[in-house]
Amino acid sequence: MKGLAMLKIGEIGWIEKDRPACGPRDAIVKPLALAPCTSDVHTVWEGAIGDRHNLILGHEALGIVDEVGSEVKDFKPGDRVIVPAITPDWETEAAQRGFPSQTGGPLGGWKFSNFKDGVFGDCFHVNLADYNLAHLPEGMSLEAGVMLPDMLSTGFMGAENANIQIGSTVAVLGIGPVGLCGVAGARLRGAGRIFAVGTRPASVRVAKEYGATDIISYKDGNTADQILDRTGGAGVDAVIIAGGGPDIMMDAINVAKPGSVISNINYFGSGLGDQDVIPLPRVGWGFGMADKNIMTGLCPGGRVRMERLAEVVMHGRMDPALMATHVFKGFDKLEEALLLMKDKPKDLIKPVVIVEQ
Amino acid sequence: MKGLAMLKIGEIGWIEKDRPACGPRDAIVKPLALAPCTSDVHTVWEGAIGDRHNLILGHEALGIVDEVGSEVKDFKPGDRVIVPAITPDWETEAAQRGFPSQTGGPLGGWKFSNFKDGVFGDCFHVNLADYNLAHLPEGMSLEAGVMLPDMLSTGFMGAENANIQIGSTVAVLGIGPVGLCGVAGARLRGAGRIFAVGTRPASVRVAKEYGATDIISYKDGNTADQILDRTGGAGVDAVIIAGGGPDIMMDAINVAKPGSVISNINYFGSGLGDQDVIPLPRVGWGFGMADKNIMTGLCPGGRVRMERLAEVVMHGRMDPALMATHVFKGFDKLEEALLLMKDKPKDLIKPVVIVEQ
Amino acid sequence: MKGLAMLKIGEIGWIEKDRPACGPRDAIVKPLALAPCTSDVHTVWEGAIGDRHNLILGHEALGIVDEVGSEVKDFKPGDRVIVPAITPDWETEAAQRGFPSQTGGPLGGWKFSNFKDGVFGDCFHVNLADYNLAHLPEGMSLEAGVMLPDMLSTGFMGAENANIQIGSTVAVLGIGPVGLCGVAGARLRGAGRIFAVGTRPASVRVAKEYGATDIISYKDGNTADQILDRTGGAGVDAVIIAGGGPDIMMDAINVAKPGSVISNINYFGSGLGDQDVIPLPRVGWGFGMADKNIMTGLCPGGRVRMERLAEVVMHGRMDPALMATHVFKGFDKLEEALLLMKDKPKDLIKPVVIVEQ
Amino acid sequence: MKGLAMLKIGEIGWIEKDRPACGPRDAIVKPLALAPCTSDVHTVWEGAIGDRHNLILGHEALGIVDEVGSEVKDFKPGDRVIVPAITPDWETEAAQRGFPSQTGGPLGGWKFSNFKDGVFGDCFHVNLADYNLAHLPEGMSLEAGVMLPDMLSTGFMGAENANIQIGSTVAVLGIGPVGLCGVAGARLRGAGRIFAVGTRPASVRVAKEYGATDIISYKDGNTADQILDRTGGAGVDAVIIAGGGPDIMMDAINVAKPGSVISNINYFGSGLGDQDVIPLPRVGWGFGMADKNIMTGLCPGGRVRMERLAEVVMHGRMDPALMATHVFKGFDKLEEALLLMKDKPKDLIKPVVIVEQ
């Protein structure tokens, strides 16, 4: 088999590997649609999670089942499926504690392109097929569906963790595709006013479609000050951090009300100083006593999550396809799509690669 | 002053009373818009909360401030305001425990037309004005605004208590105005599929506008069976009970999945048998072990709640005016409007009385 | 193999069966200690969950591993283990939703003596050994340990679901062994005053050891009235229902404050009337609006739960052995022990059978 | 009146002031028992919350009511009372949102020695007496009772915010009096193993009494490493930060499991570097994705909180008097007691001043 891999930090390329073996509860899937993620960029060019050698990249895919193990009951070759970015071992200790994305160690539910080859191959392995795959609903476009495995799941989690109440005021810092899903997630949880911080025109347009009521640009001054100003100094009930370097935490804490939640969905690829830290502002954080809680998490995975996201899309609550600004045809366009994600031209939200099968 | 009162169980009429006194933290308000509620009907004609004599009815109002006490800071005569149905004493024991609507005993936050004269007078008294009134936002229509004090607050609470997750499947039993707000609330919390049980064409139309995906009618057979059938036997993640007699609880429990919430916003005006009970189905409830939790509550009140609901409306998340099917002009039309609520013609959702001031 | 079985409703007896097969992820375990449960009594003599034929009873056991499947990593023959009463399929839909005890349908995580032979055999089958067994800590007595699989897990769940806060006032209705664990659980969650309703001297003594501050007996009048009286009419923050017939729900609702939780851990073996119902008092329940929420659940199972319960015991937070009032030696004493549970003599809390291996 | 005041940053002294006026809902109270707090030390000698001039210090007191306003119903002169450190305005916006300690701005519920004169006077003013005072239960010693207003309330909050489950493993970083109450709170919420980090013999002894199972000393090496080592590398379910400089956050995050809570009750008097920050370790925090949530809060105040804490003490769940290592007799010993708190001799946990009235 062939795949687009991280050769080492800073370098990618196509490689050949043996087709993965299919265990009795597993599946081998061929891609129908693939999307590169900013975290692929962090992984390769920032070395964010450390070095990896000849590891096939990618964790966002729709596919068609090619082979299933002997114990798989709900899927068979030819089925069109949603493949979650996170495929936990659902029986394990962390899952029993309620943290399936952390099974087997921190971020351990994230296997594709982290602990095993990712989905940027002409076929790839999925563990626990019955519990980690979901059927692609009839009528869902590939451009929409490929946003579910990570973009919707992560972005919505940002809103879910933020304890948004009906009518809450929310700020979303960063409106790349995950941040846009944070905006959509905030609206899905009932937010009233939603500040979206960003400037790229394509993103701004979709942010408004997804429910942003105020667009905040750094070009008009400090973004935290602008939000404080527009709320009469009160700040917001919830902040979703969906982009930025380590200093973004300073803004996030400062725009949050006493009695609020800061919900992080940013993948911090680098930190400040020798200690490699993310800084909290002591005074803005109320000396540690202002009820400004900081939530984190890793994209929820698994079958039930994908099915619920599909419900949201199929009932017209939100249209993920608006984010697919650049659509490529053909597996061999994957490298071009990934480099596009790295370069982030102004009109890009998310590149998608449609694969003929 | 003059008002429309419950004279005794089963009888209403116009009465004259002294204008209420205004304490230092209180306000006297004149009505701008009023709406009769099904609970006025329960109170008068079912005697649901016991007998009351010459008590002015009504708890849904927008108004204009006529007088404020010496300590009131944020409101002055002439201000247009939203008056919540529930006006708690916010310092008290139950509020400190987190249950402001239950201050001073069960349902004690509900003062209008329960413990003191309601809002169906040419003026009425509001306790703790700074904390129980909210400014009516410029641009909000009276027909929309008068739905906030009870309909939106109660209906949304039904969804809030139901632990709805993004993509959850929800059933709303009853689509009178509170049930319709249950539907809208379910969508605001992120529900995917929403079953709405009801038949009245006006309600069905608005239910779809508010997010219902499936309309279920008793004319097509047992409604619980229909929902089970359409979910492949699985049942739903959450049930909102928004109408019906005591037996509605049987349906509610039976359509709920193992691992679900039944959220009641129905005002049970009467019960079954000598013991005056509401029945749970032993087997459907899993012998008491199926993780089918039953939540209750009384409409949240107070200023912050009203302000948050106003945010939802002003940012276009939901249009309450769709429920105002019958709009009367003039305070003296109140009796006609209330009797309409009692008789419930087919094309009625909610009558509203607009009062000239 | 040999086991003590339910032959049909109302009848038990010893039977011979083939030794169960051990799947690759499973284990075969021989008993070290066994305990009969009131639910065995409900199952056999009330037919509470319907008829069963020649089904080996029992779901409370400590054991010694006799055989493990090829994929089992953490256990080997000879290991001494705690066997939870509930052994979920952890990958499945209900578990992904957060309700592992309801996997595969209502109460579906409860396999022993429900869907497959129970633990009252000279050996028995455990599914998913690595995730459903826990190592018996060195130094834990068999009398103490055998209380973990169901008594502690269920009783503590009663307290966990009751939203007990530090200093809350709690009533536990029924002080059989599960109710006693409800008392202990309430103290473990931080309750201040704990009312325990019961009369049997052995149970009363242990209730006090476990944290009960007030013992309430029906001999002194209506128990709900007594609790209301002792709380100055206020009622309690939380009620744990741990015994009684269907009418117990009336008392439970009536002693609960507006703004409280009623947490059920009672296995309702029979209901009222033709509809087979459990009655809620309409007025006491505040017409459905008094914020008196009713929680249910089935005993949490699995490895992590057992390990956490073991931590509680090993660090001296609570001594389960106090409940073992009748200790039998020898597997053949099982029938005698079960009949004792059925007859409930005054000095009984829980019979335990210690098996030589 | 006379009181012990902060004259400016770094300087304290006795001053004379006019007796405060008593509003209609307020009370004037004379002290029965007083305790200096580490936060008095932070306030004066670190200038942690900025400069203050001639502000009477202190927020931990029991007292005797000297005067009540005309609207006060539940208290009268001569009543012995618990005075919470935090006395919120319970009607206000932040309280309606669920954050009473943050009323009127960050930490706004903290009035004593922050926005108005504290309790270190021969009399002091309490706002909203009916809702912010609690009756001192008969039989509670002054040494025990004076620990409730801040020590128990803050320490227990640390445990409450930490989402401790029955059997959780908890680390408490710092065992001054608030940390000791964090230990006790962890046990009250059901923790199994509790690591207490500290070395002072008096504190170590009480930590064990309060439920600590493992004492960790920096003298035996890096404390985070020791805890990781003793848990086989797993880390803990919950961390309570109850002392230390800004770098304590690094340890806290590093000992927390993926899927855990870090609950801060430390008053950060100073931060790192020019930006005055508290650092999070990027890698230890899982790049922002390891489900390690960070909770904060300010001591809960008000009457219901004090009553609940009193229940805990009166029912023997925990003995606060163990912390009163140094008991002074006489109001004029207050300065000596405060300086003792500043100097922290080895045998000190908490100094208490008993005032004759």
Tab-separated table of N, CA and C in Angstrom, chain A residues 39-105:
chain	number	residue	atom	x	y	z
A	39	SER	N	-3.466	20.048	12.754
A	39	SER	CA	-2.595	19.276	13.641
A	39	SER	C	-1.599	18.438	12.859
A	40	ASP	N	-1.942	18.039	11.620
A	40	ASP	CA	-0.907	17.421	10.786
A	40	ASP	C	0.252	18.401	10.594
A	41	VAL	N	-0.091	19.648	10.394
A	41	VAL	CA	0.946	20.675	10.224
A	41	VAL	C	1.773	20.837	11.499
A	42	HIS	N	1.080	20.923	12.655
A	42	HIS	CA	1.807	20.992	13.941
A	42	HIS	C	2.731	19.790	14.114
A	43	THR	N	2.194	18.614	13.799
A	43	THR	CA	2.953	17.381	14.007
A	43	THR	C	4.214	17.368	13.156
A	44	VAL	N	4.065	17.690	11.883
A	44	VAL	CA	5.210	17.601	10.970
A	44	VAL	C	6.170	18.778	11.139
A	45	TRP	N	5.630	19.990	11.060
A	45	TRP	CA	6.546	21.124	10.957
A	45	TRP	C	6.891	21.786	12.281
A	46	GLU	N	6.112	21.500	13.333
A	46	GLU	CA	6.485	21.995	14.667
A	46	GLU	C	7.074	20.874	15.539
A	47	GLY	N	6.876	19.640	15.111
A	47	GLY	CA	7.317	18.524	15.958
A	47	GLY	C	6.590	18.502	17.290
A	48	ALA	N	5.327	18.904	17.241
A	48	ALA	CA	4.600	19.194	18.482
A	48	ALA	C	4.533	17.998	19.428
A	49	ILE	N	4.343	16.802	18.877
A	49	ILE	CA	4.231	15.630	19.761
A	49	ILE	C	5.508	14.790	19.726
A	50	GLY	N	6.594	15.384	19.209
A	50	GLY	CA	7.862	14.661	19.144
A	50	GLY	C	8.072	14.085	17.755
A	51	ASP	N	9.176	13.410	17.600
A	51	ASP	CA	9.540	12.926	16.272
A	51	ASP	C	8.756	11.656	15.925
A	52	ARG	N	8.545	11.478	14.652
A	52	ARG	CA	7.919	10.276	14.112
A	52	ARG	C	8.637	9.977	12.806
A	53	HIS	N	8.814	8.698	12.495
A	53	HIS	CA	9.512	8.343	11.253
A	53	HIS	C	8.652	7.494	10.342
A	54	ASN	N	8.497	7.943	9.120
A	54	ASN	CA	7.759	7.169	8.121
A	54	ASN	C	6.378	6.757	8.605
A	55	LEU	N	5.734	7.687	9.265
A	55	LEU	CA	4.392	7.445	9.789
A	55	LEU	C	3.397	8.080	8.829
A	56	ILE	N	2.491	7.289	8.320
A	56	ILE	CA	1.480	7.843	7.405
A	56	ILE	C	0.600	8.818	8.176
A	57	LEU	N	0.372	9.965	7.579
A	57	LEU	CA	-0.357	11.056	8.236
A	57	LEU	C	-1.867	10.904	8.072
A	58	GLY	N	-2.590	11.853	8.699
A	58	GLY	CA	-4.026	11.971	8.440
A	58	GLY	C	-4.909	11.267	9.435
A	59	HIS	N	-5.991	11.935	9.822
A	59	HIS	CA	-6.967	11.318	10.736
A	59	HIS	C	-8.392	11.765	10.431
A	60	GLU	N	-8.590	12.386	9.260
A	60	GLU	CA	-9.945	12.789	8.882
A	60	GLU	C	-10.325	12.091	7.594
A	61	ALA	N	-11.301	11.189	7.702
A	61	ALA	CA	-11.627	10.389	6.518
A	61	ALA	C	-13.076	9.909	6.518
A	62	LEU	N	-13.612	9.819	5.312
A	62	LEU	CA	-14.733	8.934	5.022
A	62	LEU	C	-14.165	7.795	4.203
A	63	GLY	N	-14.792	6.652	4.281
A	63	GLY	CA	-14.218	5.543	3.541
A	63	GLY	C	-15.247	4.522	3.131
A	64	ILE	N	-14.719	3.494	2.485
A	64	ILE	CA	-15.539	2.362	2.080
A	64	ILE	C	-14.862	1.115	2.646
A	65	VAL	N	-15.655	0.297	3.312
A	65	VAL	CA	-15.072	-0.862	3.991
A	65	VAL	C	-14.554	-1.853	2.963
A	66	ASP	N	-13.315	-2.298	3.168
A	66	ASP	CA	-12.695	-3.229	2.228
A	66	ASP	C	-12.632	-4.642	2.791
A	67	GLU	N	-12.512	-4.723	4.106
A	67	GLU	CA	-12.359	-6.041	4.747
A	67	GLU	C	-12.793	-5.886	6.199
A	68	VAL	N	-13.437	-6.905	6.736
A	68	VAL	CA	-13.770	-6.872	8.165
A	68	VAL	C	-13.331	-8.163	8.829
A	69	GLY	N	-13.041	-8.083	10.125
A	69	GLY	CA	-12.672	-9.259	10.899
A	69	GLY	C	-13.872	-10.159	11.151
A	70	SER	N	-13.571	-11.352	11.645
A	70	SER	CA	-14.600	-12.392	11.758
A	70	SER	C	-15.678	-12.046	12.781
A	71	GLU	N	-15.375	-11.177	13.738
A	71	GLU	CA	-16.361	-10.876	14.778
A	71	GLU	C	-17.142	-9.590	14.517
A	72	VAL	N	-16.839	-8.940	13.411
A	72	VAL	CA	-17.541	-7.682	13.110
A	72	VAL	C	-18.953	-8.004	12.626
A	73	LYS	N	-19.940	-7.348	13.224
A	73	LYS	CA	-21.333	-7.676	12.911
A	73	LYS	C	-22.064	-6.612	12.101
A	74	ASP	N	-21.742	-5.357	12.329
A	74	ASP	CA	-22.582	-4.292	11.773
A	74	ASP	C	-22.041	-3.695	10.471
A	75	PHE	N	-20.868	-4.118	10.044
A	75	PHE	CA	-20.280	-3.560	8.822
A	75	PHE	C	-19.790	-4.685	7.922
A	76	LYS	N	-19.829	-4.432	6.616
A	76	LYS	CA	-19.357	-5.441	5.648
A	76	LYS	C	-18.687	-4.707	4.493
A	77	PRO	N	-17.860	-5.399	3.745
A	77	PRO	CA	-17.196	-4.748	2.622
A	77	PRO	C	-18.208	-4.042	1.725
A	78	GLY	N	-17.823	-2.848	1.295
A	78	GLY	CA	-18.717	-2.049	0.457
A	78	GLY	C	-19.490	-0.989	1.219
A	79	ASP	N	-19.580	-1.122	2.541
A	79	ASP	CA	-20.290	-0.107	3.338
A	79	ASP	C	-19.520	1.215	3.315
A	80	ARG	N	-20.261	2.284	3.167
A	80	ARG	CA	-19.656	3.617	3.228
A	80	ARG	C	-19.717	4.106	4.670
A	81	VAL	N	-18.585	4.585	5.172
A	81	VAL	CA	-18.485	4.839	6.616
A	81	VAL	C	-17.823	6.177	6.946
A	82	ILE	N	-18.200	6.665	8.125
A	82	ILE	CA	-17.499	7.789	8.744
A	82	ILE	C	-16.452	7.193	9.678
A	83	VAL	N	-15.225	7.681	9.581
A	83	VAL	CA	-14.121	7.176	10.398
A	83	VAL	C	-13.724	8.258	11.393
A	84	PRO	N	-14.033	8.088	12.659
A	84	PRO	CA	-13.670	9.143	13.622
A	84	PRO	C	-12.159	9.297	13.749
A	85	ALA	N	-11.730	10.521	13.997
A	85	ALA	CA	-10.291	10.768	14.192
A	85	ALA	C	-9.782	10.004	15.403
A	86	ILE	N	-10.651	9.840	16.399
A	86	ILE	CA	-10.281	9.194	17.660
A	86	ILE	C	-11.034	7.881	17.754
A	87	THR	N	-10.278	6.809	17.928
A	87	THR	CA	-10.859	5.458	17.932
A	87	THR	C	-10.447	4.737	19.203
A	88	PRO	N	-11.128	5.011	20.300
A	88	PRO	CA	-10.682	4.498	21.597
A	88	PRO	C	-10.803	2.978	21.735
A	89	ASP	N	-10.039	2.479	22.661
A	89	ASP	CA	-10.261	1.136	23.191
A	89	ASP	C	-11.288	1.301	24.305
A	90	TRP	N	-12.507	0.974	24.003
A	90	TRP	CA	-13.624	1.369	24.859
A	90	TRP	C	-13.726	0.620	26.178
A	91	GLU	N	-12.977	-0.472	26.341
A	91	GLU	CA	-13.118	-1.235	27.588
A	91	GLU	C	-12.179	-0.754	28.671
A	92	THR	N	-11.252	0.087	28.319
A	92	THR	CA	-10.095	0.298	29.177
A	92	THR	C	-10.384	1.236	30.339
A	93	GLU	N	-9.382	1.322	31.185
A	93	GLU	CA	-9.498	2.063	32.437
A	93	GLU	C	-9.975	3.491	32.233
A	94	ALA	N	-9.342	4.233	31.342
A	94	ALA	CA	-9.717	5.634	31.177
A	94	ALA	C	-11.142	5.762	30.649
A	95	ALA	N	-11.554	4.858	29.780
A	95	ALA	CA	-12.922	4.899	29.268
A	95	ALA	C	-13.913	4.609	30.398
A	96	GLN	N	-13.587	3.640	31.245
A	96	GLN	CA	-14.471	3.355	32.386
A	96	GLN	C	-14.566	4.560	33.320
A	97	ARG	N	-13.507	5.345	33.392
A	97	ARG	CA	-13.544	6.573	34.194
A	97	ARG	C	-14.276	7.718	33.490
A	98	GLY	N	-14.598	7.557	32.212
A	98	GLY	CA	-15.324	8.601	31.500
A	98	GLY	C	-14.467	9.423	30.552
A	99	PHE	N	-13.256	8.959	30.289
A	99	PHE	CA	-12.350	9.709	29.421
A	99	PHE	C	-11.820	8.832	28.293
A	100	PRO	N	-12.695	8.413	27.388
A	100	PRO	CA	-12.260	7.460	26.361
A	100	PRO	C	-11.145	7.993	25.474
A	101	SER	N	-11.088	9.313	25.257
A	101	SER	CA	-10.031	9.824	24.381
A	101	SER	C	-8.650	9.719	25.021
A	102	GLN	N	-8.616	9.410	26.318
A	102	GLN	CA	-7.338	9.316	27.026
A	102	GLN	C	-6.982	7.870	27.360
A	103	THR	N	-7.546	6.914	26.636
A	103	THR	CA	-7.257	5.508	26.926
A	103	THR	C	-5.815	5.163	26.608
A	104	GLY	N	-5.175	4.491	27.555
A	104	GLY	CA	-3.803	4.049	27.338
A	104	GLY	C	-2.781	5.160	27.463
A	105	GLY	N	-3.123	6.227	28.167
A	105	GLY	CA	-2.184	7.337	28.340
A	105	GLY	C	-2.730	8.605	27.719
